[in-house]
Tab-separated table of C-alpha atoms and ligand atoms in Angstrom:
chain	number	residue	atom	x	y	z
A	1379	UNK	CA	2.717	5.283	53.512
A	1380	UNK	CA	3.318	8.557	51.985
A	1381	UNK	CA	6.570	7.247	50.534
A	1382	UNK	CA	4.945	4.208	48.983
A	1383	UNK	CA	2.210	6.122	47.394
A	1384	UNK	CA	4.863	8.528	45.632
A	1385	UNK	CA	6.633	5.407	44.042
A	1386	UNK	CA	3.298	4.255	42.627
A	1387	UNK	CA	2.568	7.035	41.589
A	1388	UNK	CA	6.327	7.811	40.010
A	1389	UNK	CA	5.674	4.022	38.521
A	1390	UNK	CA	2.467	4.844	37.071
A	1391	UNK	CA	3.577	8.237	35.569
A	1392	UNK	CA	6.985	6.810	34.034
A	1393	UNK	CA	4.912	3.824	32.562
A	1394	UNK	CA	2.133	6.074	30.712
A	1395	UNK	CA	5.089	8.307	30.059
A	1396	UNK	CA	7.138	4.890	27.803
A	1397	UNK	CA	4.098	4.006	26.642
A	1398	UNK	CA	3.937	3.605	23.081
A	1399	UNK	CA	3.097	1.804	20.134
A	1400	UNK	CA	5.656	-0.786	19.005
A	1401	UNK	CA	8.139	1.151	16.634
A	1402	UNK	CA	9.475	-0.729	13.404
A	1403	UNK	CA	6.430	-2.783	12.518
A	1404	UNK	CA	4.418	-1.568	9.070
A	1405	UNK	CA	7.127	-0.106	7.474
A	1406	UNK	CA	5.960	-0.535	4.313
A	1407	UNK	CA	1.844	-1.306	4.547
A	1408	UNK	CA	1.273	-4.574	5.935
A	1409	UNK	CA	0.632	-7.695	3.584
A	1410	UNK	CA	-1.401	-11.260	4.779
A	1411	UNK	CA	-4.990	-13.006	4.594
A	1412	UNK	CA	-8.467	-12.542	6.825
A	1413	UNK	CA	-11.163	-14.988	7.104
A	1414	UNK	CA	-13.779	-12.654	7.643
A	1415	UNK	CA	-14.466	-11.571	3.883
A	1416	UNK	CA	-14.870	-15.263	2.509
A	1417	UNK	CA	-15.710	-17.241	5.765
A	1418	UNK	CA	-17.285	-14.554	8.572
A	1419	UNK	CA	-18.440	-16.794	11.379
A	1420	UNK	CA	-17.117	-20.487	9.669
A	1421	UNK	CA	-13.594	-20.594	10.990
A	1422	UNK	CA	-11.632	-23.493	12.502
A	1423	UNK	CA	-7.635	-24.355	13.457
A	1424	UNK	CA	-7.796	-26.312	10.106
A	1425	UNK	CA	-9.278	-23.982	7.655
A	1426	UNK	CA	-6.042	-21.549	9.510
A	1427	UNK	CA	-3.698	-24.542	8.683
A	1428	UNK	CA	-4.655	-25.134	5.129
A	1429	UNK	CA	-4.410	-21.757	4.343
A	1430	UNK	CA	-0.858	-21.116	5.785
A	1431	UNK	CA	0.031	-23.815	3.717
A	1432	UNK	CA	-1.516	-22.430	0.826
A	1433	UNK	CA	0.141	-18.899	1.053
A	1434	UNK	CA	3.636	-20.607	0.809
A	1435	UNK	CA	2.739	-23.182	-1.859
A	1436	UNK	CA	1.299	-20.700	-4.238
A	1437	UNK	CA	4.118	-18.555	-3.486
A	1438	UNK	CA	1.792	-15.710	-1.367
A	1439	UNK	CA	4.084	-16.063	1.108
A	1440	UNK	CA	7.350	-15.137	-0.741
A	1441	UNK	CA	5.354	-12.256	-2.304
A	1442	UNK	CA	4.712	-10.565	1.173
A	1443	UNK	CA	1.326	-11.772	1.744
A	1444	UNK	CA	3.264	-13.080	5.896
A	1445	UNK	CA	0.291	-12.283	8.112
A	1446	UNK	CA	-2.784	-14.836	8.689
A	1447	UNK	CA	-5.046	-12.950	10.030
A	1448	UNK	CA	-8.383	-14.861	12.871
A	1449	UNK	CA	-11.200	-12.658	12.134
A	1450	UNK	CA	-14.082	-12.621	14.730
A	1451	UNK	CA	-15.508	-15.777	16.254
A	1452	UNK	CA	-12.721	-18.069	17.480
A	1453	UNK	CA	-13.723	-17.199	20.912
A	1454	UNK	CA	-15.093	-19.549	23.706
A	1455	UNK	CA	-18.434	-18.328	25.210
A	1456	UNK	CA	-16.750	-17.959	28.775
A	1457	UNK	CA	-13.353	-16.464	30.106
A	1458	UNK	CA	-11.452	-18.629	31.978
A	1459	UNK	CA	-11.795	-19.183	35.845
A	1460	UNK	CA	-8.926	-15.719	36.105
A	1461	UNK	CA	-10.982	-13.747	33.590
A	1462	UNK	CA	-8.477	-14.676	30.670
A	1463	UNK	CA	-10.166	-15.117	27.009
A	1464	UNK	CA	-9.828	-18.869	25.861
A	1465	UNK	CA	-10.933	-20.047	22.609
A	1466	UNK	CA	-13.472	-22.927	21.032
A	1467	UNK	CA	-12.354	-25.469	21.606
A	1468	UNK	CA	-14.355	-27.720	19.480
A	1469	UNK	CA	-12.757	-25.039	16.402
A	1470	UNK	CA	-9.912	-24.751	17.851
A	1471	UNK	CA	-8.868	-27.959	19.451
A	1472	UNK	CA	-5.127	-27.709	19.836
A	1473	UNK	CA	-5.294	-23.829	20.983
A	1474	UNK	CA	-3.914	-20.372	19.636
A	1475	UNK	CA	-0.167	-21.006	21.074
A	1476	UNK	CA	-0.134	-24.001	18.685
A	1477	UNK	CA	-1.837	-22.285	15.632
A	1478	UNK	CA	1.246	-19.865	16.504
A	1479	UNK	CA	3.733	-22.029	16.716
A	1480	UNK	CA	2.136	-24.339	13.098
A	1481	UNK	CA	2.101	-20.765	11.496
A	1482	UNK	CA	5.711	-19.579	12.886
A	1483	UNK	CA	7.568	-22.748	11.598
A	1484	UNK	CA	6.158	-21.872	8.421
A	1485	UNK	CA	7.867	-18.374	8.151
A	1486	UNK	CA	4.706	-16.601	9.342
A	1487	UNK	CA	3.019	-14.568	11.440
A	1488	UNK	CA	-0.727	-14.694	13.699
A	1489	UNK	CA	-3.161	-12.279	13.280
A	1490	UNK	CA	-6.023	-12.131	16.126
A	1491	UNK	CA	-9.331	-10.027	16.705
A	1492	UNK	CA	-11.102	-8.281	19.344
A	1493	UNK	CA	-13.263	-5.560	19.931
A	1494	UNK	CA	-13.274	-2.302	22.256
A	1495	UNK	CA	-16.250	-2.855	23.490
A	1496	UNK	CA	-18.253	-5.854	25.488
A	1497	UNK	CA	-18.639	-7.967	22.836
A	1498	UNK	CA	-17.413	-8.306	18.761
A	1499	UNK	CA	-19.387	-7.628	16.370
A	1500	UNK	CA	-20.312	-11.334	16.328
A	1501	UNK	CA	-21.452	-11.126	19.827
A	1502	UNK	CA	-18.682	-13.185	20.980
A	1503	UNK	CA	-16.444	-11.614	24.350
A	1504	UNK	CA	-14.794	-7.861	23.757
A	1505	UNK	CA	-11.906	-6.825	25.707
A	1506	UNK	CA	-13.719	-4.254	27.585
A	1507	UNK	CA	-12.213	-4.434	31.276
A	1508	UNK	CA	-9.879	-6.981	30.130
A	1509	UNK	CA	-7.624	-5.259	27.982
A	1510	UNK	CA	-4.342	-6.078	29.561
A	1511	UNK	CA	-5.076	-9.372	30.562
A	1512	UNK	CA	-5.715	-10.205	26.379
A	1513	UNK	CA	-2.628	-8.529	25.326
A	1514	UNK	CA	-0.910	-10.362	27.632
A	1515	UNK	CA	-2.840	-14.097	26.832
A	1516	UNK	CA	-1.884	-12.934	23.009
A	1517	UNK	CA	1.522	-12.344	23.959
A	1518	UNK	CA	1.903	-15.763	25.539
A	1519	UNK	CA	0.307	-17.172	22.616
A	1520	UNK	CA	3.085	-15.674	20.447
A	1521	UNK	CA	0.386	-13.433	18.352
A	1522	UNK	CA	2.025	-11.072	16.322
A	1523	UNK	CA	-0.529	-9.121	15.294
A	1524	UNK	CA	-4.347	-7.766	16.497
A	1525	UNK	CA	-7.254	-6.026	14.676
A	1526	UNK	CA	-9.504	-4.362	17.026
A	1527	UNK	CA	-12.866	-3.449	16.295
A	1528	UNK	CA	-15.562	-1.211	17.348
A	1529	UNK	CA	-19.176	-2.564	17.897
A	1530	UNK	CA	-20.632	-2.346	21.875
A	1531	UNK	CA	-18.697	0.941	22.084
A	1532	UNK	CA	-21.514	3.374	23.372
A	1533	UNK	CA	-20.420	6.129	25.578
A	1534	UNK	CA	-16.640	4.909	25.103
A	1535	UNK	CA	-13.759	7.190	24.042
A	1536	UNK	CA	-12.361	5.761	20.858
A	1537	UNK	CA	-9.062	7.620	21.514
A	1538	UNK	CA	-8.906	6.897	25.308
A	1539	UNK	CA	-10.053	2.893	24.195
A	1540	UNK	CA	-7.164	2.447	21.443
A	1541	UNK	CA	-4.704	4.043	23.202
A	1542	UNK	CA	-5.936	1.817	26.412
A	1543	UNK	CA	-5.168	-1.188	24.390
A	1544	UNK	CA	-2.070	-0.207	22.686
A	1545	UNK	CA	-0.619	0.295	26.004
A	1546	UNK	CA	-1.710	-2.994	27.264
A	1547	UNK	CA	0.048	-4.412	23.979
A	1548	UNK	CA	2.913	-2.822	24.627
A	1549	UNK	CA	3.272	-3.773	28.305
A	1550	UNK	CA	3.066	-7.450	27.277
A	1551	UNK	CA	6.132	-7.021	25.794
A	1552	UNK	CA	5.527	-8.845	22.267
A	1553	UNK	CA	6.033	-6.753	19.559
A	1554	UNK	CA	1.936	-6.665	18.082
A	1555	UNK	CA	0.979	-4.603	14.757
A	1556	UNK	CA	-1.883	-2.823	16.016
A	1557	UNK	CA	-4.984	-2.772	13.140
A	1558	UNK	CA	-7.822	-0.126	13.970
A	1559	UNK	CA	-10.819	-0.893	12.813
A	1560	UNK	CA	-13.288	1.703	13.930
A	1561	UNK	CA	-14.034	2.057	10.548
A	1562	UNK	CA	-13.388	5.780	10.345
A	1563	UNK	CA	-15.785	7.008	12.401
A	1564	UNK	CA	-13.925	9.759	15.192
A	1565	UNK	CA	-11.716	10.449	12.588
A	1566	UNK	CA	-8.725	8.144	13.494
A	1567	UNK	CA	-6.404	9.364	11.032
A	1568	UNK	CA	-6.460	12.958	12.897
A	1569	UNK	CA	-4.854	11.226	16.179
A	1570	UNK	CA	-3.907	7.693	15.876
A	1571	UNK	CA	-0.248	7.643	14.325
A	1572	UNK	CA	0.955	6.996	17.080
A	1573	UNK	CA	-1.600	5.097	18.268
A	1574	UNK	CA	-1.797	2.160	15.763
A	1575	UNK	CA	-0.441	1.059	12.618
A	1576	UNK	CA	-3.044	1.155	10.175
A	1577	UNK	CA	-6.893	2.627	11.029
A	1578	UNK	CA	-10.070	1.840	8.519
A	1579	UNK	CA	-11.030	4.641	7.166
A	1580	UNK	CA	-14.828	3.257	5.776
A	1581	UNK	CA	-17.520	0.970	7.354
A	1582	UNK	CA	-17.334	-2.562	5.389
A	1583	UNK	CA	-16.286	-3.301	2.284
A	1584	UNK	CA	-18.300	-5.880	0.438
A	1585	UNK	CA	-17.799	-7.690	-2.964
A	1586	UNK	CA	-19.367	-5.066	-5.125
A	1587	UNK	CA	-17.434	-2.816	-7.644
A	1588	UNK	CA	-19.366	0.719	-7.459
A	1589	UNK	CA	-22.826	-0.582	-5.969
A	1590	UNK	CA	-23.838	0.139	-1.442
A	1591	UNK	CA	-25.331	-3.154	0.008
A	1592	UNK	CA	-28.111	-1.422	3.128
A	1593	UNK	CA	-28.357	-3.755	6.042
A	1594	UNK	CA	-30.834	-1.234	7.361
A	1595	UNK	CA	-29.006	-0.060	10.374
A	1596	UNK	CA	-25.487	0.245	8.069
A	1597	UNK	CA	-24.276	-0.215	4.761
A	1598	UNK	CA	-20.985	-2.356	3.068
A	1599	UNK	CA	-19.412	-0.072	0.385
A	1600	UNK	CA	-17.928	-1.151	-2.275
A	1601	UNK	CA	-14.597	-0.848	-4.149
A	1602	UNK	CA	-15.593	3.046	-5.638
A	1603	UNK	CA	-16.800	4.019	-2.636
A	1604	UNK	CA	-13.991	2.998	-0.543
A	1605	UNK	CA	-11.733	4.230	-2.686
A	1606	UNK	CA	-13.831	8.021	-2.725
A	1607	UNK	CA	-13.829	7.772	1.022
A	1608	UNK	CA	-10.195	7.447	1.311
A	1609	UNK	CA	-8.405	9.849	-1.331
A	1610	UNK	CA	-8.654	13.120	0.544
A	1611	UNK	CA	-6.872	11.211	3.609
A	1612	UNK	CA	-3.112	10.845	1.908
A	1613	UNK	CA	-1.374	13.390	4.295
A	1614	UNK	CA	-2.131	10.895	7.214
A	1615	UNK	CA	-0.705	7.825	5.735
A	1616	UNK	CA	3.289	6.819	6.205
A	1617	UNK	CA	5.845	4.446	7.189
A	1618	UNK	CA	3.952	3.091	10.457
A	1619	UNK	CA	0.961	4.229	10.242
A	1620	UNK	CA	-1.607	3.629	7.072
A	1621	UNK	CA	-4.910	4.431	6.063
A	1622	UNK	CA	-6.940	0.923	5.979
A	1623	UNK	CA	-9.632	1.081	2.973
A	1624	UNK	CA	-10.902	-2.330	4.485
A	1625	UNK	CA	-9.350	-5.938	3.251
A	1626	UNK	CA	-9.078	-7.158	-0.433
A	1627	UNK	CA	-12.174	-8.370	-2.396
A	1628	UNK	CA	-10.112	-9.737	-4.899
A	1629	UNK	CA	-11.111	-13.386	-5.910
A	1630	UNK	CA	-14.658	-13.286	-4.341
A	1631	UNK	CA	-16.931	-12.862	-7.579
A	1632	UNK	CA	-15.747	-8.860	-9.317
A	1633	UNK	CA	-15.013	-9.674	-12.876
A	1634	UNK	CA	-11.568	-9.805	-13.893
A	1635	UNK	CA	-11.513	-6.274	-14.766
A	1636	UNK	CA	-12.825	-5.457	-11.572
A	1637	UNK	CA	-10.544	-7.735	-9.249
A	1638	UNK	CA	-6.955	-5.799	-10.741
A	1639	UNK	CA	-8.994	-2.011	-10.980
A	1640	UNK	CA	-9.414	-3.033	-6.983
A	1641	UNK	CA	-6.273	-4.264	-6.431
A	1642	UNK	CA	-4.201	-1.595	-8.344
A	1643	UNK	CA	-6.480	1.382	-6.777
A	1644	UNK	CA	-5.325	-0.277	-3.111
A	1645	UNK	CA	-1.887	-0.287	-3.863
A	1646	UNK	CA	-2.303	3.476	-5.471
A	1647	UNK	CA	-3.393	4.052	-1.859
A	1648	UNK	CA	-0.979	2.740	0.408
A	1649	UNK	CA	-3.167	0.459	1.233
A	1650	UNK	CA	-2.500	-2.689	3.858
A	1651	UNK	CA	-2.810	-5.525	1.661
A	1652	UNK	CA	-4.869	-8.391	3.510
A	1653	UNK	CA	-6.291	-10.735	1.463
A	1654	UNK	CA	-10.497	-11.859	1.811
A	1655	UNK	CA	-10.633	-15.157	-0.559
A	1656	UNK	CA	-10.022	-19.005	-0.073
A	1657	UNK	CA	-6.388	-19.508	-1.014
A	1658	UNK	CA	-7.080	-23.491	-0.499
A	1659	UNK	CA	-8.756	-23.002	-4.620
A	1660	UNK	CA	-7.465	-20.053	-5.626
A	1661	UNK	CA	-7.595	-19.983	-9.264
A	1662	UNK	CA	-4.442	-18.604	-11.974
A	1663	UNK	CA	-5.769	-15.316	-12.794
A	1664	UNK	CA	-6.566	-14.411	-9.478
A	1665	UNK	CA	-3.211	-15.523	-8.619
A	1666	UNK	CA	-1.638	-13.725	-11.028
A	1667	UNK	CA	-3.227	-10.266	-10.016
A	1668	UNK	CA	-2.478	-10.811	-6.503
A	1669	UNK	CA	1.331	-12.094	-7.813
A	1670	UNK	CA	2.477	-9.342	-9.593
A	1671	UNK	CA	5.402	-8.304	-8.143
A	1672	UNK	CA	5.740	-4.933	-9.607
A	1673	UNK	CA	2.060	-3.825	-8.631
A	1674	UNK	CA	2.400	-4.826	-5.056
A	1675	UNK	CA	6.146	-2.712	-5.242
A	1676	UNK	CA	3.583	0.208	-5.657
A	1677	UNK	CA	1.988	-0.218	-2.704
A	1678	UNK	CA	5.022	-1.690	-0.649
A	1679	UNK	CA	6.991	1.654	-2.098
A	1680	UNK	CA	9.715	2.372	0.442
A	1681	UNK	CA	8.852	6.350	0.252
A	1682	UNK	CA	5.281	5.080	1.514
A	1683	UNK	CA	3.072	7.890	-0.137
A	1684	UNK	CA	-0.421	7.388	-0.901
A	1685	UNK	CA	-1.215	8.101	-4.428
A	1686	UNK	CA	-3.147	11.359	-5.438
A	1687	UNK	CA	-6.331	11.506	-7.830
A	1688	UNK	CA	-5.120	14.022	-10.202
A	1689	UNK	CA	-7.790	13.978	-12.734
A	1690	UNK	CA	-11.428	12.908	-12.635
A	1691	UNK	CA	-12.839	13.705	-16.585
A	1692	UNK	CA	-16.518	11.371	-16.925
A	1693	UNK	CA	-15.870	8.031	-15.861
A	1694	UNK	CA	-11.941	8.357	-16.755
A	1695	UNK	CA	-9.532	9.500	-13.487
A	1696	UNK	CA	-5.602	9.777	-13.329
A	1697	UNK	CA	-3.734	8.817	-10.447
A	1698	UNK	CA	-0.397	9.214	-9.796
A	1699	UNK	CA	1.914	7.937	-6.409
A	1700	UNK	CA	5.701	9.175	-6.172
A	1701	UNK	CA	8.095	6.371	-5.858
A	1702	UNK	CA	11.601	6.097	-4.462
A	1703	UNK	CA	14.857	6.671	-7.003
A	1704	UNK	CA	12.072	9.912	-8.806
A	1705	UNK	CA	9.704	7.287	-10.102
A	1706	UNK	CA	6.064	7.786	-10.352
A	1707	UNK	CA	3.363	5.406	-10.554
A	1708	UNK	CA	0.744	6.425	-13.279
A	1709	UNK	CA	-2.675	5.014	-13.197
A	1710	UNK	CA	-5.555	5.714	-15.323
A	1711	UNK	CA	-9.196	4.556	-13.898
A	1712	UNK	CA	-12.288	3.754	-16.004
A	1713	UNK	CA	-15.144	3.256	-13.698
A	1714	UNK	CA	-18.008	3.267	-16.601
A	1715	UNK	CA	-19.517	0.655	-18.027
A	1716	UNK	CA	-17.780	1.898	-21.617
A	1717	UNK	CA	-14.254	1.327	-22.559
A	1718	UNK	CA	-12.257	4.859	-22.858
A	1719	UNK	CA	-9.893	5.612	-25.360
A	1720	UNK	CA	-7.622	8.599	-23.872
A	1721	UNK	CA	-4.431	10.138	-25.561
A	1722	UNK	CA	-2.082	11.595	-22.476
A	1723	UNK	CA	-0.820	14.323	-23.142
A	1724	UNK	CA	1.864	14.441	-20.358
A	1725	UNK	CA	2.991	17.441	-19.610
A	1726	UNK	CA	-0.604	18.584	-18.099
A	1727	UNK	CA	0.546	15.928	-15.681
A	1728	UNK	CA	3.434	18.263	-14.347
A	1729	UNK	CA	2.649	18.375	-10.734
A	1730	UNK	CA	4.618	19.004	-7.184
A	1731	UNK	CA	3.036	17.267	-4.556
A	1732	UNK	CA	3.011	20.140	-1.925
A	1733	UNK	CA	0.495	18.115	0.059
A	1734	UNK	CA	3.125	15.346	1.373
A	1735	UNK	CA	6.159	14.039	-0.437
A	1736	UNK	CA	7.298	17.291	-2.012
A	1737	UNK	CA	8.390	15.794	-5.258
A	1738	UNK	CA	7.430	17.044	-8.784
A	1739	UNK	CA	7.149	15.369	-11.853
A	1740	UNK	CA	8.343	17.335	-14.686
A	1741	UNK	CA	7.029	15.712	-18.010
A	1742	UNK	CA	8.093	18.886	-19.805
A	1743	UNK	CA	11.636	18.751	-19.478
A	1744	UNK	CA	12.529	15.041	-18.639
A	1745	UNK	CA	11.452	12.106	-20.420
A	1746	UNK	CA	10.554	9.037	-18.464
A	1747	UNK	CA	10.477	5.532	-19.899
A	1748	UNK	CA	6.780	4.301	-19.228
A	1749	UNK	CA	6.262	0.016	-17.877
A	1750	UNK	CA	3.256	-1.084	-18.149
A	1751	UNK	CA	2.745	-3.412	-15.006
A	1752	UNK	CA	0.176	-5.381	-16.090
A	1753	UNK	CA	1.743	-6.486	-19.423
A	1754	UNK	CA	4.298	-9.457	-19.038
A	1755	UNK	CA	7.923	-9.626	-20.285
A	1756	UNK	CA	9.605	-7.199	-23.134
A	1757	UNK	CA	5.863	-6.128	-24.618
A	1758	UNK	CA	5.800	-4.495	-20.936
A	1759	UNK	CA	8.355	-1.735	-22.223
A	1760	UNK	CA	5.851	0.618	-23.701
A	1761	UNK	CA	8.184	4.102	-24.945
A	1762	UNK	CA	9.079	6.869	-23.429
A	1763	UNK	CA	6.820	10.289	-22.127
A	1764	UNK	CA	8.870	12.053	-25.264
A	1765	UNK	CA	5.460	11.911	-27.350
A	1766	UNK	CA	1.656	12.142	-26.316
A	1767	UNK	CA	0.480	8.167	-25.992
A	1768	UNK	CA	-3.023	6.977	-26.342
A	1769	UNK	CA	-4.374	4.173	-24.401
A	1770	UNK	CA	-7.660	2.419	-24.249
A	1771	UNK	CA	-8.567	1.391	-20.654
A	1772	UNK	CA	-11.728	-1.020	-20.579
A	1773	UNK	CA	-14.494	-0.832	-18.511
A	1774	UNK	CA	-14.275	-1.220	-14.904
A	1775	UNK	CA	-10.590	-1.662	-15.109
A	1776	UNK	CA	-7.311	0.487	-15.109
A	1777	UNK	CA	-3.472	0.838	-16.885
A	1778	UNK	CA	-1.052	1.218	-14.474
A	1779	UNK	CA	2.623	2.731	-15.378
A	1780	UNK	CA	5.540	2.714	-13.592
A	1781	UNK	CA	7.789	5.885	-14.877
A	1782	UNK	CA	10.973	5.650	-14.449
A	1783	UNK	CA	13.613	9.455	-15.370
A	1784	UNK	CA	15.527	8.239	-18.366
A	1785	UNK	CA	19.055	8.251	-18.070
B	908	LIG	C1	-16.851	-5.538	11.713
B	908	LIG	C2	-15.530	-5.292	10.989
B	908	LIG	C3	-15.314	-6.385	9.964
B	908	LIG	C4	-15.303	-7.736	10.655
B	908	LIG	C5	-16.594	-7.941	11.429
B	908	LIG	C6	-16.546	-9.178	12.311
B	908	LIG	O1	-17.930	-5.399	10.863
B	908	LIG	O2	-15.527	-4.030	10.395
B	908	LIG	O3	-14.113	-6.184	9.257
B	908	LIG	O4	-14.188	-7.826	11.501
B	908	LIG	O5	-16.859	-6.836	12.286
B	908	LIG	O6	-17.710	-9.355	13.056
């Protein structure tokens, strides 16, 4: 007896000992679509379908956007007979494993949702008590990928509860990116690298460029907020592990201005880009913010190094990200209601970042030939640093360099 107990015990020790998070996954932040933002509650195996589809024929797909991401409520009311989680099956008629497989064949990958606690946030089932018996049903399902959320959580250890289910994940065996979203409040970023791949660092995002919605007992931020919330957390965020600033409002009502200032400021931060509008009617300048290639190669930066707000002058702020190859992303910010005309002089940009990456830019002794990303074709080619340049960035919007040394 005393024998067998040692072995379990050895077996439990050397299991808690291996496990871990699932290494290689995140590299660069992750990139995909949610339902929540656009369709909360209203989900179904079709509205899934239609938009996998419409991430490769709009050519989403082949810009990164892989993961499609169930959001809460595509849960059945009851476990199964064994305690495993099913789902509605008047939604979801031909079950997950299918969805899977439909999204697979397509080049990619299934995002699910749960909750630490009892129940989700939409009252459907949690995976409190059940942990390893849903990482394992989402395993078998071939998920690739869970966001797990934090409502019913009273008295629970956040830590103890995410690392609970990351072990579960791993013991299933399927390699699972693992999306916190306790929406920042035990201070995730202090503890979870190696818990998860990406934590939120905010409560809700909601579409709203600088203005808090109150639901009474909580409030949805909006882009400015989030973005506030999130800048004094860059020496957390790297390859594998990201600071979340909550999924992409792009396409659900901001002005134009609004929709690339939001999408530019996300990829200043590192940010996992999951998209939150109805790709099925996506319209052309929508697409072509969430299209451009060389914005998103901000965010999906190899060196993976959130960007740093360097200046903040009225309603006018300067942000600037280090790049691979001594690159440097350069972003100005107008969050007034008044267009700003600014002349940069760049060498008060000189700056080592001592915080994380180390690098330096040196505007006084190199000269770097400035892009501007959101110009198109040979106009984009905007000079060189040489010479103090003045730009006029409207309101609610931003101009985003890439600097490259010049040879
Ligand atoms: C929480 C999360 C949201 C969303 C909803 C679903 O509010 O923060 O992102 O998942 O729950 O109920």
């Amino acid at each position: 007896m005393k024998r067998v107990l040692l072995t379990l015990a050895l077996a439990a020790g050397m299991a808690s000992a291996q496990a871990q998070k699932f290494e290689g996954l995140a590299l660069t932040p992750q990139m995909g679509w949610n339902s929540w933002n656009k369709f909360a509650c209203d989900i179904d195996e079709e509205l899934v379908r239609e938009t996998a589809d419409a991430l490769v024929e709009t050519g989403l797909a082949a810009a990164g956007y892989v993961y499609i991401n169930l959001d809460d409520c595509w849960h059945a009311a009851e476990r199964d007979a064994d305690g495993f989680i099913q789902c509605d099956a008047d939604r979801f008629p031909s079950g997950i494993a299918a969805l899977a497989d439909y999204v697979h064949e397509r080049g990619l990958k299934l995002g699910i949702y749960s909750d630490a606690g009892r129940h989700t946030c939409g009252g459907r089932l949690g995976s409190f008590g059940h942990e390893y018996q849903d990482a394992l049903q989402y395993a078998r399902w071939g998920v690739d990928y869970l966001k797990y959320d934090w409502c019913e959580t009273e008295n629970i250890n956040a830590r103890g509860a995410y690392t609970l289910m990351r072990d579960a994940l791993y013991a299933a065996g399927r390699p699972i990116l693992f999306s916190m979203c306790e929406w920042g409040d035990n201070k995730p970023w202090e503890w979870a690298a190696d818990v998860a791949h990406s934590w939120r660092t905010t409560g809700d995002i909601w579409c709203s460029f600088d203005e808090v919605l109150e639901h009474g007992t909580w409030r949805a931020w909006s882009v400015m907020h989030i973005l506030d919330m999130t800048a004094g957390l860059r020496r957390y965020a790297g390859p594998g592990h990201w600071n979340d600033p909550d999924m992409l409002e792009v396409g659900n009502g901001l002005t134009h201005n609004e929709d690339r200032a939001h999408f530019t400021m996300w990829c200043m931060l590192s940010a996992p880009l999951i998209l939150g509008n109805d790709i099925r009617t996506v319209d052309p300048k929508t697409l072509s913010i969430l299209l451009n290639g060389r914005v998103i190669a901000i965010d999906q930066d190899p060196l993976g190094v959130q960007g740093y707000r360097f200046m903040r002058e009225g309603d006018l702020e300067v942000w600037l990200k280090p790049l691979a190859g001594g690159h440097w992303a350069f972003c100005l910010l107008n969050r007034g209601k008044e267009d700003i005309t600014y002349t940069i002089d760049w060498p008060r940009f000189d700056w080592t970042d001592e915080e994380v990456s180390k690098l330096s830019t040196d505007f006084s002794t190199m000269t770097y030939e400035i892009e501007n990303l959101w110009v198109e074709g040979k106009k984009s080619a905007e000079g060189t640093t040489k010479k103090a340049k003045t730009v006029t960035v409207p309101s609610h919007d931003v101009v985003l360099y890439r600097l490259a040394p010049k040879r």
